[in-house]
Each structure stands twice: as C-alpha cells, then as structure tokens.
Short mmCIF file of C-alpha atoms in Angstrom, two decimals:
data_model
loop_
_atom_site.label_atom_id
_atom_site.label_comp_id
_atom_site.label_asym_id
_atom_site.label_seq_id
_atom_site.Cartn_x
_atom_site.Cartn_y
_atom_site.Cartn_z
CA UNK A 1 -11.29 -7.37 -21.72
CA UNK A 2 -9.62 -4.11 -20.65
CA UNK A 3 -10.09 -3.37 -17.04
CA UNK A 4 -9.34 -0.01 -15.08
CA UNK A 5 -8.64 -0.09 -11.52
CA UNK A 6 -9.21 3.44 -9.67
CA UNK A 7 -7.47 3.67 -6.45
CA UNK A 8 -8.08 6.54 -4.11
CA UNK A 9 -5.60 6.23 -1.84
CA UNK A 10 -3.95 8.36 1.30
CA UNK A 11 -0.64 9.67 -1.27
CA UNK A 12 -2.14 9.13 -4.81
CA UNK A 13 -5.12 8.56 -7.60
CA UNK A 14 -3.85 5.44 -9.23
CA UNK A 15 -5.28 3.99 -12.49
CA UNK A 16 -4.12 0.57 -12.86
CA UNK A 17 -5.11 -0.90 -16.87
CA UNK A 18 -4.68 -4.41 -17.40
CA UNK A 19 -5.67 -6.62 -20.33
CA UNK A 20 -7.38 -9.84 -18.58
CA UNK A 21 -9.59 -12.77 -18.82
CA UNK A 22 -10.47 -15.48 -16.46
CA UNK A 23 -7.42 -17.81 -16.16
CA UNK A 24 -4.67 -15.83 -17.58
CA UNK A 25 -2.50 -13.28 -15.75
CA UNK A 26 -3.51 -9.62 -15.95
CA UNK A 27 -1.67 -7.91 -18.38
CA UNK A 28 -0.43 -4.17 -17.69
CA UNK A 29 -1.04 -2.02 -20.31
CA UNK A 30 -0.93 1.01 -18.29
CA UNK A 31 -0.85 3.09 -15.37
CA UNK A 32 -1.31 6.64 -14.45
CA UNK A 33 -0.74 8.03 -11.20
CA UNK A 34 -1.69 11.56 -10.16
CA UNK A 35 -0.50 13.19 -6.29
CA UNK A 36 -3.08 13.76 -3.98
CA UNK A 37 -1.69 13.77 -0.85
CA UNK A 38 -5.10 13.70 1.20
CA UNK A 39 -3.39 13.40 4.78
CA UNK A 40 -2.42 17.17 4.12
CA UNK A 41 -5.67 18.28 3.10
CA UNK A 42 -7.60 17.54 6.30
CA UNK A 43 -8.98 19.89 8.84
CA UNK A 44 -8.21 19.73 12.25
CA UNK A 45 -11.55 17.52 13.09
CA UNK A 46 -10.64 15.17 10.46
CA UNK A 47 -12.66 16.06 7.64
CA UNK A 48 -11.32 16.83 4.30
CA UNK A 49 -11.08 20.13 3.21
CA UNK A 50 -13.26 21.86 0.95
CA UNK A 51 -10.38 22.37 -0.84
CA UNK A 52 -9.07 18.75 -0.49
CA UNK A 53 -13.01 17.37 -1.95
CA UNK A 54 -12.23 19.47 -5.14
CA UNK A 55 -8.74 18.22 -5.16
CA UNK A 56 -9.89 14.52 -5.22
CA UNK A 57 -12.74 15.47 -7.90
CA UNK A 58 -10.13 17.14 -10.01
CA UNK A 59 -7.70 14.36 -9.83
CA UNK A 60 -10.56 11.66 -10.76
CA UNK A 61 -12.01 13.69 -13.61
CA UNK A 62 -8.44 13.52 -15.09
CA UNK A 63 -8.14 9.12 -14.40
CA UNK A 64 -11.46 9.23 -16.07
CA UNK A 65 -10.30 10.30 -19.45
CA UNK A 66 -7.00 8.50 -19.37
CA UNK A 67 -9.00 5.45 -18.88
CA UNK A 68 -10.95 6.84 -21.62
CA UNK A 69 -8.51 7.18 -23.65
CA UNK A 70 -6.88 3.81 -23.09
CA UNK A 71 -10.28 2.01 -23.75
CA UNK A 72 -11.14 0.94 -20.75
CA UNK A 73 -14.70 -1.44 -20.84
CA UNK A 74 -14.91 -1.86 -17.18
CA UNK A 75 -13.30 0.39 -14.38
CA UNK A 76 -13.44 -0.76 -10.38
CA UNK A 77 -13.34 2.12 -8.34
CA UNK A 78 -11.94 2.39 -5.02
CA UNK A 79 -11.03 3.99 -1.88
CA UNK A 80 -9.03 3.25 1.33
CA UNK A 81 -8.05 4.61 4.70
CA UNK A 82 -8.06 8.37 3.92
CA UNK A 83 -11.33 8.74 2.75
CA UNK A 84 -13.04 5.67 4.69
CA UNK A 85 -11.54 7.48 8.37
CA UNK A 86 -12.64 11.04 6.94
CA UNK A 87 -15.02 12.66 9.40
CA UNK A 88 -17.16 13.68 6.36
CA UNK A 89 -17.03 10.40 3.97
CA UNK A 90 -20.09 10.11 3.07
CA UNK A 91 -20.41 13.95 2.08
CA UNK A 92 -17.17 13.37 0.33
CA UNK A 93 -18.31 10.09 -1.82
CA UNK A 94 -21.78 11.86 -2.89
CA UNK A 95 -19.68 14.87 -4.47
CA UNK A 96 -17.77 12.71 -6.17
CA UNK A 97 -19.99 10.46 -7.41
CA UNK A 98 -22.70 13.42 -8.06
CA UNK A 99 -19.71 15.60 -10.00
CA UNK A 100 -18.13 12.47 -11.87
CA UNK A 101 -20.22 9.72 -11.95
CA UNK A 102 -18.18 7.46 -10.19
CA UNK A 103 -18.96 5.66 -7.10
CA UNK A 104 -16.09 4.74 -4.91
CA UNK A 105 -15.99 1.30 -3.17
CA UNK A 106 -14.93 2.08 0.35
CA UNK A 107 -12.83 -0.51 1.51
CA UNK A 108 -12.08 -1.91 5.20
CA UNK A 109 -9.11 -2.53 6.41
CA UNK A 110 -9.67 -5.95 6.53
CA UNK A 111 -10.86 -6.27 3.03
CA UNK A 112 -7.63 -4.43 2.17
CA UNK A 113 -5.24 -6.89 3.89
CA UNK A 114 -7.62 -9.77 2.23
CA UNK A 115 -7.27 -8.64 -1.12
CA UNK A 116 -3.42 -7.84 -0.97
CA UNK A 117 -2.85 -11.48 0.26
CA UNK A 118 -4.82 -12.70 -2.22
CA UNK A 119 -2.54 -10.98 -4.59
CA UNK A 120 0.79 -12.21 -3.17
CA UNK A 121 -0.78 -15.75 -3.25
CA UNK A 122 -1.59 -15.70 -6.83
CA UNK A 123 2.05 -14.22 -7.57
CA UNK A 124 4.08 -16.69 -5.42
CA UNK A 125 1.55 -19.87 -6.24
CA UNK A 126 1.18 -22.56 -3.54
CA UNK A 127 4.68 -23.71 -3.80
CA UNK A 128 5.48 -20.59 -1.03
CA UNK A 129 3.25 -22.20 2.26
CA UNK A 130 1.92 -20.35 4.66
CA UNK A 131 2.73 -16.40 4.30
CA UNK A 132 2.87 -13.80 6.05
CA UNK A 133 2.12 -10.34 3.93
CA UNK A 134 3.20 -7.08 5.31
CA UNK A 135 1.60 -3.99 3.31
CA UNK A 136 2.62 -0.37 4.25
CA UNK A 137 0.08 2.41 2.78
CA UNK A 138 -0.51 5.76 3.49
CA UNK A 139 -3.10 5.65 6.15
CA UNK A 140 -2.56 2.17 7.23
CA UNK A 141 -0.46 -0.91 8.13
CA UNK A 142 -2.36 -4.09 6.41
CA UNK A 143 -1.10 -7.96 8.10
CA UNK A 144 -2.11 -11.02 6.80
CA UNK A 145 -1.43 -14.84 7.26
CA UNK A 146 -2.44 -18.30 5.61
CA UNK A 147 -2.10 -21.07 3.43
CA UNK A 148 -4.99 -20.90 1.21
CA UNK A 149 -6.17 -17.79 -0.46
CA UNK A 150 -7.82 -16.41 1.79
CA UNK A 151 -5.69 -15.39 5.21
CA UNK A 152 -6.67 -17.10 8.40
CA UNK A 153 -5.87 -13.75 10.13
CA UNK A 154 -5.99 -10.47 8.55
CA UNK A 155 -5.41 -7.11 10.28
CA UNK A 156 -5.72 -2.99 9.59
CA UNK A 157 -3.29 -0.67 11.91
CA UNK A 158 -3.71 2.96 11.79
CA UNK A 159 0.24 2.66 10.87
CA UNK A 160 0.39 4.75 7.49
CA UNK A 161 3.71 6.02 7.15
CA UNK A 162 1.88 9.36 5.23
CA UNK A 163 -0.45 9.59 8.53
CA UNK A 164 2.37 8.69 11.28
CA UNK A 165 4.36 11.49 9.64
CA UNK A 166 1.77 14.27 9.56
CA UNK A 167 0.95 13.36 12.99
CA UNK A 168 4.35 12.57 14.75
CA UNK A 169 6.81 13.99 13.02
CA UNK A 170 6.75 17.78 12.54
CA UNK A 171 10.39 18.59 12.40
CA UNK A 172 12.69 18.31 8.46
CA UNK A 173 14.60 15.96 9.81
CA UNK A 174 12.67 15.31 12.71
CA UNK A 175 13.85 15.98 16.40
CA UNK A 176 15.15 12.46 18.23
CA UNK A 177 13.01 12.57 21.03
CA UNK A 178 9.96 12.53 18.38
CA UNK A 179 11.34 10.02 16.54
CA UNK A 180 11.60 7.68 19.51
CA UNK A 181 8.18 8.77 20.29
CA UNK A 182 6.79 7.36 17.36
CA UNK A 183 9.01 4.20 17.31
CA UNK A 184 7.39 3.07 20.85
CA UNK A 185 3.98 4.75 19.57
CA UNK A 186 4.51 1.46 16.30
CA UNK A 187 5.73 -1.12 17.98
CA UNK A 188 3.07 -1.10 20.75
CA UNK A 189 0.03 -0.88 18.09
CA UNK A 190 2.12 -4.37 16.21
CA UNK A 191 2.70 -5.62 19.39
CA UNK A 192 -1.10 -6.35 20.75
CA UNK A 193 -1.67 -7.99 17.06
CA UNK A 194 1.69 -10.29 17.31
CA UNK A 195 -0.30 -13.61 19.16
CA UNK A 196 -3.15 -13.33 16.68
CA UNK A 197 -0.53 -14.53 14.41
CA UNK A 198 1.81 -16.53 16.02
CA UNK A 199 -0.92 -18.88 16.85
CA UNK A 200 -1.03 -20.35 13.21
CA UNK A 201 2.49 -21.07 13.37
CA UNK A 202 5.54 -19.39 11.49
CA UNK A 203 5.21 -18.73 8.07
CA UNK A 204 7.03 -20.34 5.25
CA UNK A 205 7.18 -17.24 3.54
CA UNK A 206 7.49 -13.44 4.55
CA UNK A 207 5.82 -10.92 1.77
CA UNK A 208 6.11 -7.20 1.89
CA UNK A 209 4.38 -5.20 -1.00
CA UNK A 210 4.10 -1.07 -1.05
CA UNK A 211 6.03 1.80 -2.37
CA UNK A 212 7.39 1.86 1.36
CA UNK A 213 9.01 -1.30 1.33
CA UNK A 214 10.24 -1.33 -2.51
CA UNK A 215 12.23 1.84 -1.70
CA UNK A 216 13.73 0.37 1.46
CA UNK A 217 14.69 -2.64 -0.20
CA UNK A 218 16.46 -0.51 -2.70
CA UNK A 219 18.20 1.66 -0.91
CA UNK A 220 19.31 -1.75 0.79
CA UNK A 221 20.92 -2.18 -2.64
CA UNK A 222 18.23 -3.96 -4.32
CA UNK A 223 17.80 -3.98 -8.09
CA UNK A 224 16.13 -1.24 -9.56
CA UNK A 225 12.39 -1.03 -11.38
CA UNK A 226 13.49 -0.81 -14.38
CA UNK A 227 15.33 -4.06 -14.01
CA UNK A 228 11.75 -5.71 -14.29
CA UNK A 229 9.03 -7.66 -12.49
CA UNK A 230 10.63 -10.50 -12.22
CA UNK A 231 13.82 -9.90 -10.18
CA UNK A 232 14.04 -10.94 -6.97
CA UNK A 233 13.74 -8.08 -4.40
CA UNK A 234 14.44 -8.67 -0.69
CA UNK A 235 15.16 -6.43 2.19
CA UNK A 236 17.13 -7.81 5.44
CA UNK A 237 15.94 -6.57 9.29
CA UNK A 238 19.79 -5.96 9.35
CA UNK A 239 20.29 -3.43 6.47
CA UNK A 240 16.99 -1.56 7.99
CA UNK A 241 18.16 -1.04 11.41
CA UNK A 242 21.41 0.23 9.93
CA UNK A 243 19.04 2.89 7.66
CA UNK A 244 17.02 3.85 9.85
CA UNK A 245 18.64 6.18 11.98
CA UNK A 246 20.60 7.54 8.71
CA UNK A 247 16.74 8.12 7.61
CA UNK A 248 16.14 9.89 11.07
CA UNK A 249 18.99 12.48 10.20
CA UNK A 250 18.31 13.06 6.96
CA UNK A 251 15.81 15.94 5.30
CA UNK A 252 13.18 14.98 3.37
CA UNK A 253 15.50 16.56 0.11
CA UNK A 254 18.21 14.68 1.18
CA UNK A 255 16.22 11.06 1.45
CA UNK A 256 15.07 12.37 -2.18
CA UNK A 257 18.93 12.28 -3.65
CA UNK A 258 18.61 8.25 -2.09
CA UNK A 259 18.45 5.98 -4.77
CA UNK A 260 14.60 4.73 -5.98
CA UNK A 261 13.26 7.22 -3.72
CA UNK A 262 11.06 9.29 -4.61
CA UNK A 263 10.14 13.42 -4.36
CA UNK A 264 6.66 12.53 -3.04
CA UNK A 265 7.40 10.02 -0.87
CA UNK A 266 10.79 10.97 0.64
CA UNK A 267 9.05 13.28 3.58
CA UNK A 268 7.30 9.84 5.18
CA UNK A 269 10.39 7.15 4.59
CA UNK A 270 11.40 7.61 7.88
CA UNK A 271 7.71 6.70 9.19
CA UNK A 272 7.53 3.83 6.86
CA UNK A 273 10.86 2.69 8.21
CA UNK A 274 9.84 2.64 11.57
CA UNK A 275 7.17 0.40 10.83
CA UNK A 276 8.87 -2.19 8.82
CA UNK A 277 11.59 -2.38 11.28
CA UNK A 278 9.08 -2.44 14.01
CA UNK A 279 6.97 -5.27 12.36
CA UNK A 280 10.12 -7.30 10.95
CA UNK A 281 11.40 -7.12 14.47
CA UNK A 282 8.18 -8.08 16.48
CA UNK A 283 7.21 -10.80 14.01
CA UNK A 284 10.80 -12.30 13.99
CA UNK A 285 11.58 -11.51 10.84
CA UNK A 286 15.30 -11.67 9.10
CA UNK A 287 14.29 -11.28 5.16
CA UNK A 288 11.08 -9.79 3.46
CA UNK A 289 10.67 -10.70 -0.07
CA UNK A 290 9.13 -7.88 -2.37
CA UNK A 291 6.03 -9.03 -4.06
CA UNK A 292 5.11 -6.84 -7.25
CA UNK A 293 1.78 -7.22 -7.16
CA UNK A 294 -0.94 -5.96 -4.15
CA UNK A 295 -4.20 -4.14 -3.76
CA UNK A 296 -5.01 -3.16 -7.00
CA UNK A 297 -4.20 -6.33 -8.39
CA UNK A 298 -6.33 -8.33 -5.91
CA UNK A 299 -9.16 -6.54 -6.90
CA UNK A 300 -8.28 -7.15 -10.44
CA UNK A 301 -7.85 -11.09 -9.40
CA UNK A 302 -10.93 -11.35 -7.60
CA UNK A 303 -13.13 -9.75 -10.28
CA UNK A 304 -11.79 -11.87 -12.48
CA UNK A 305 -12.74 -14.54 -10.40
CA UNK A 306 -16.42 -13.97 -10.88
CA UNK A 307 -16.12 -13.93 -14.87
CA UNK A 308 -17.86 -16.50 -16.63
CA UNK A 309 -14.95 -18.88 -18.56
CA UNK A 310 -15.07 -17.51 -22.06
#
C-alpha cells in the first residue's frame, strides 16, 4: 500500500510517501516539505500565534493534496515538540483538525526517541549491538540506547537547535559571551542524563540521524545527498570542535554559502553544533555514523508492524 507520513515538526511540514508492506523495506516514492518555522511564530507566553495556527493550517491543507495527488491510501499524522510544549495545544489541534480534517498524533519525547531507534535498528540490523542514537530536532534533543528494538533508556531534552537559537542566541553571528552561555546551558542538561546511560555499558555502535547532524557531517567533508542512501556518512568529535567556533563567527548567510547547508537551517547550525559536540563529548564519543532513516520512518516501521501478512 501507499502510506503518507505527516510530520509537524518545530522547522517544517514534512510528507514522507513510501510504497510498503509488511516485511519489505519502505519504498520512497516521495516527499514534500513545506517551511514552517513554528519556534518564530510563538507569543511571548508560549502559545502560537494566531497567525502561526493559520500558518500550520495553511501548510497542512497544501500536504493534504500532494498526498492526494500521489495516491496516498493511508496517511499517519503527527506532531512533536513545538506543538506538544505550545501553551495552547489543544486549541491548536481542534483548529486543525476542525479546518482540515486531520487529527495530529502528539508525540512525547520519549515516544520520539523510541521510534527513531527503532528506525536506526531496522537500518543497521542486529549485526551493529548495542547503539546509542543521537537525534537533533527543532525543539528537542532525542537519546536512546539498546540491543533489541526497543531502547533500554530513552530520553527527550529541551535541546532543539531551532529553540536554543531563538532563545540564546539573538546576535547574526552571535556575541561570544552568549555563545558560551549556551554551550554550559547544553552540556549541563546532557550531563544529568549521562549515568542513565552509561549504566548499560558502552555501545557498539554510535547513530546520529537529523538534518543537524547530516549537514555537520558534510561540511566535515562527507559525501553529498545526492551521492545516495547508501554511502557511508560519519562525522568525527575532532572535525566538530574545529567547526564550531568557525560556526560561532560566521552569519547565518555565510553558514548558507557552507556546503549541504541549507537557507532554512543555516541561522540554528551553530545551536545544533553545540549540542552534538556537547553530547559526542559527554558520552565519549570519537565517530557518529549518519543513519538515513529516523522518525518518520519509525512510524512507518511500526505501523507496518501491526499489518496483517498479506
């Protein structure tokens, strides 16, 4: 069948289409991504904007008939930190769902780090051990750990590099006393979740999915997108220390001209940065191997799971 994945995230509306059945390994067959941006459209209390609500109905009006058009028999709608910490979610779920029929699954943190690792598990098979998953959104930092499927420890930080940016980092580039602000801000939040962790045991296997950490593992001279799924993608602790204070000097134009970065995500690199470092660091981690597939596909993977075998 042809399923639709709707993600409502903290930087963009992302339709995910896959051709699947229980067994075989989604297929993409598209994706459309529109900018939202919802970080920017909240007031000062938290809430989203009136202006931001009609922004996100807009933007899923517009998924809607691309997944329309695509043929979509089944879409799995979803939303994560921006609207789940939104002083008014609830008000801003019933206009959506009143206005396009679509009911957003509200997803914890937790369930977000879950389904992520369940994703990286499925794309690295058993072979890989015990991993460790690092996933950098917009609103949040999602940490997971295990053997099996499921993680044995699985953790939300409000570490978004879109919401660290908006909140500590006013300045284009940003002044250095904020800068270190932030970085202590990070690594004391990673810090208090380190022995939850280390408990289990190092990992076998270090996993990093996100826009966040593709682009820093390719302006660490990784291969590029278009080189395919299947290349192997790492970035080294080293080559990020050695970025990020380039990062912390650059505007966000500037981090644009950077190679695989993009317009829309070069204003909160430098954020992102200072959590990957921060977590790579605290964790003990030399090498972080990209892993192509995360949230969206985990949801894809687990409704598959409940499929009856054709």
């Amino acid at each position: 069948m042809r399923l639709g994945v709707l993600d409502v995230g903290s930087n963009t509306v992302h339709l995910l289409v896959v051709d699947a059945h229980p067994g075989a390994r989604p297929l993409p067959a598209h994706s459309h991504k529109e900018e939202l941006r919802l970080a920017e459209l909240l007031d000062d209390a938290g809430a989203v904007r009136p202006d931001g609500v009609g922004r996100v109905i807009g933007v899923v009006h517009e998924t809607l008939q691309a997944a329309e058009d695509k043929g979509v028999e089944e879409l799995l709608p979803f939303a994560t930190s921006a609207v789940r910490e939104a002083t008014n979610a609830d008000e801003v779920l019933a206009r959506v769902k009143d206005e396009t029929g679509v009911e957003l699954q509200v997803l914890t943190g937790e369930e977000e780090a879950r389904l992520t690792f369940l994703a990286a598990r499925r794309w690295f098979g058993w072979s890989a051990g015990k991993l460790l998953v690092l996933d950098i959104g917009g609103g949040s930092l999602e940490i997971a750990y295990g053997l099996d499927e499921e993680p044995d420890a699985a953790v939300s930080l409000p570490l978004g590099a879109g919401r660290l940016t908006a909140a500590w980092l006013p300045g284009d580039p940003p002044t250095a006393e904020s800068v270190r602000a932030l970085r202590r801000h990070v690594r004391a939040q990673i810090a208090r979740t380190v022995g939850e962790f280390s408990r289990f045991g190092a990992p076998d296997h270090v996993v990093a999915t996100s826009k966040t950490f593709k682009q820093l593992a390719r302006i660490g001279g990784a291969a590029r997108s278009a080189d395919g799924l299947y290349v192997q993608r790492e970035l080294k602790r080293q080559s990020l220390e050695s970025w990020v204070p380039r990062l912390a000097g650059m505007t966000a134009d500037e981090r644009a001209e950077l190679p695989g970065v993009s317009e829309g995500r070069a204003g909160q690199l430098l954020a992102g940065a200072l959590v990957a470092e921060g977590a790579m660091d605290l964790f003990g981690v030399e090498t972080v191997e990209i892993c192509p597939w995360a949230l969206r596909e985990g949801i894809i993977l687990r409704r598959l799971d409940h499929m009856p075998p054709e």
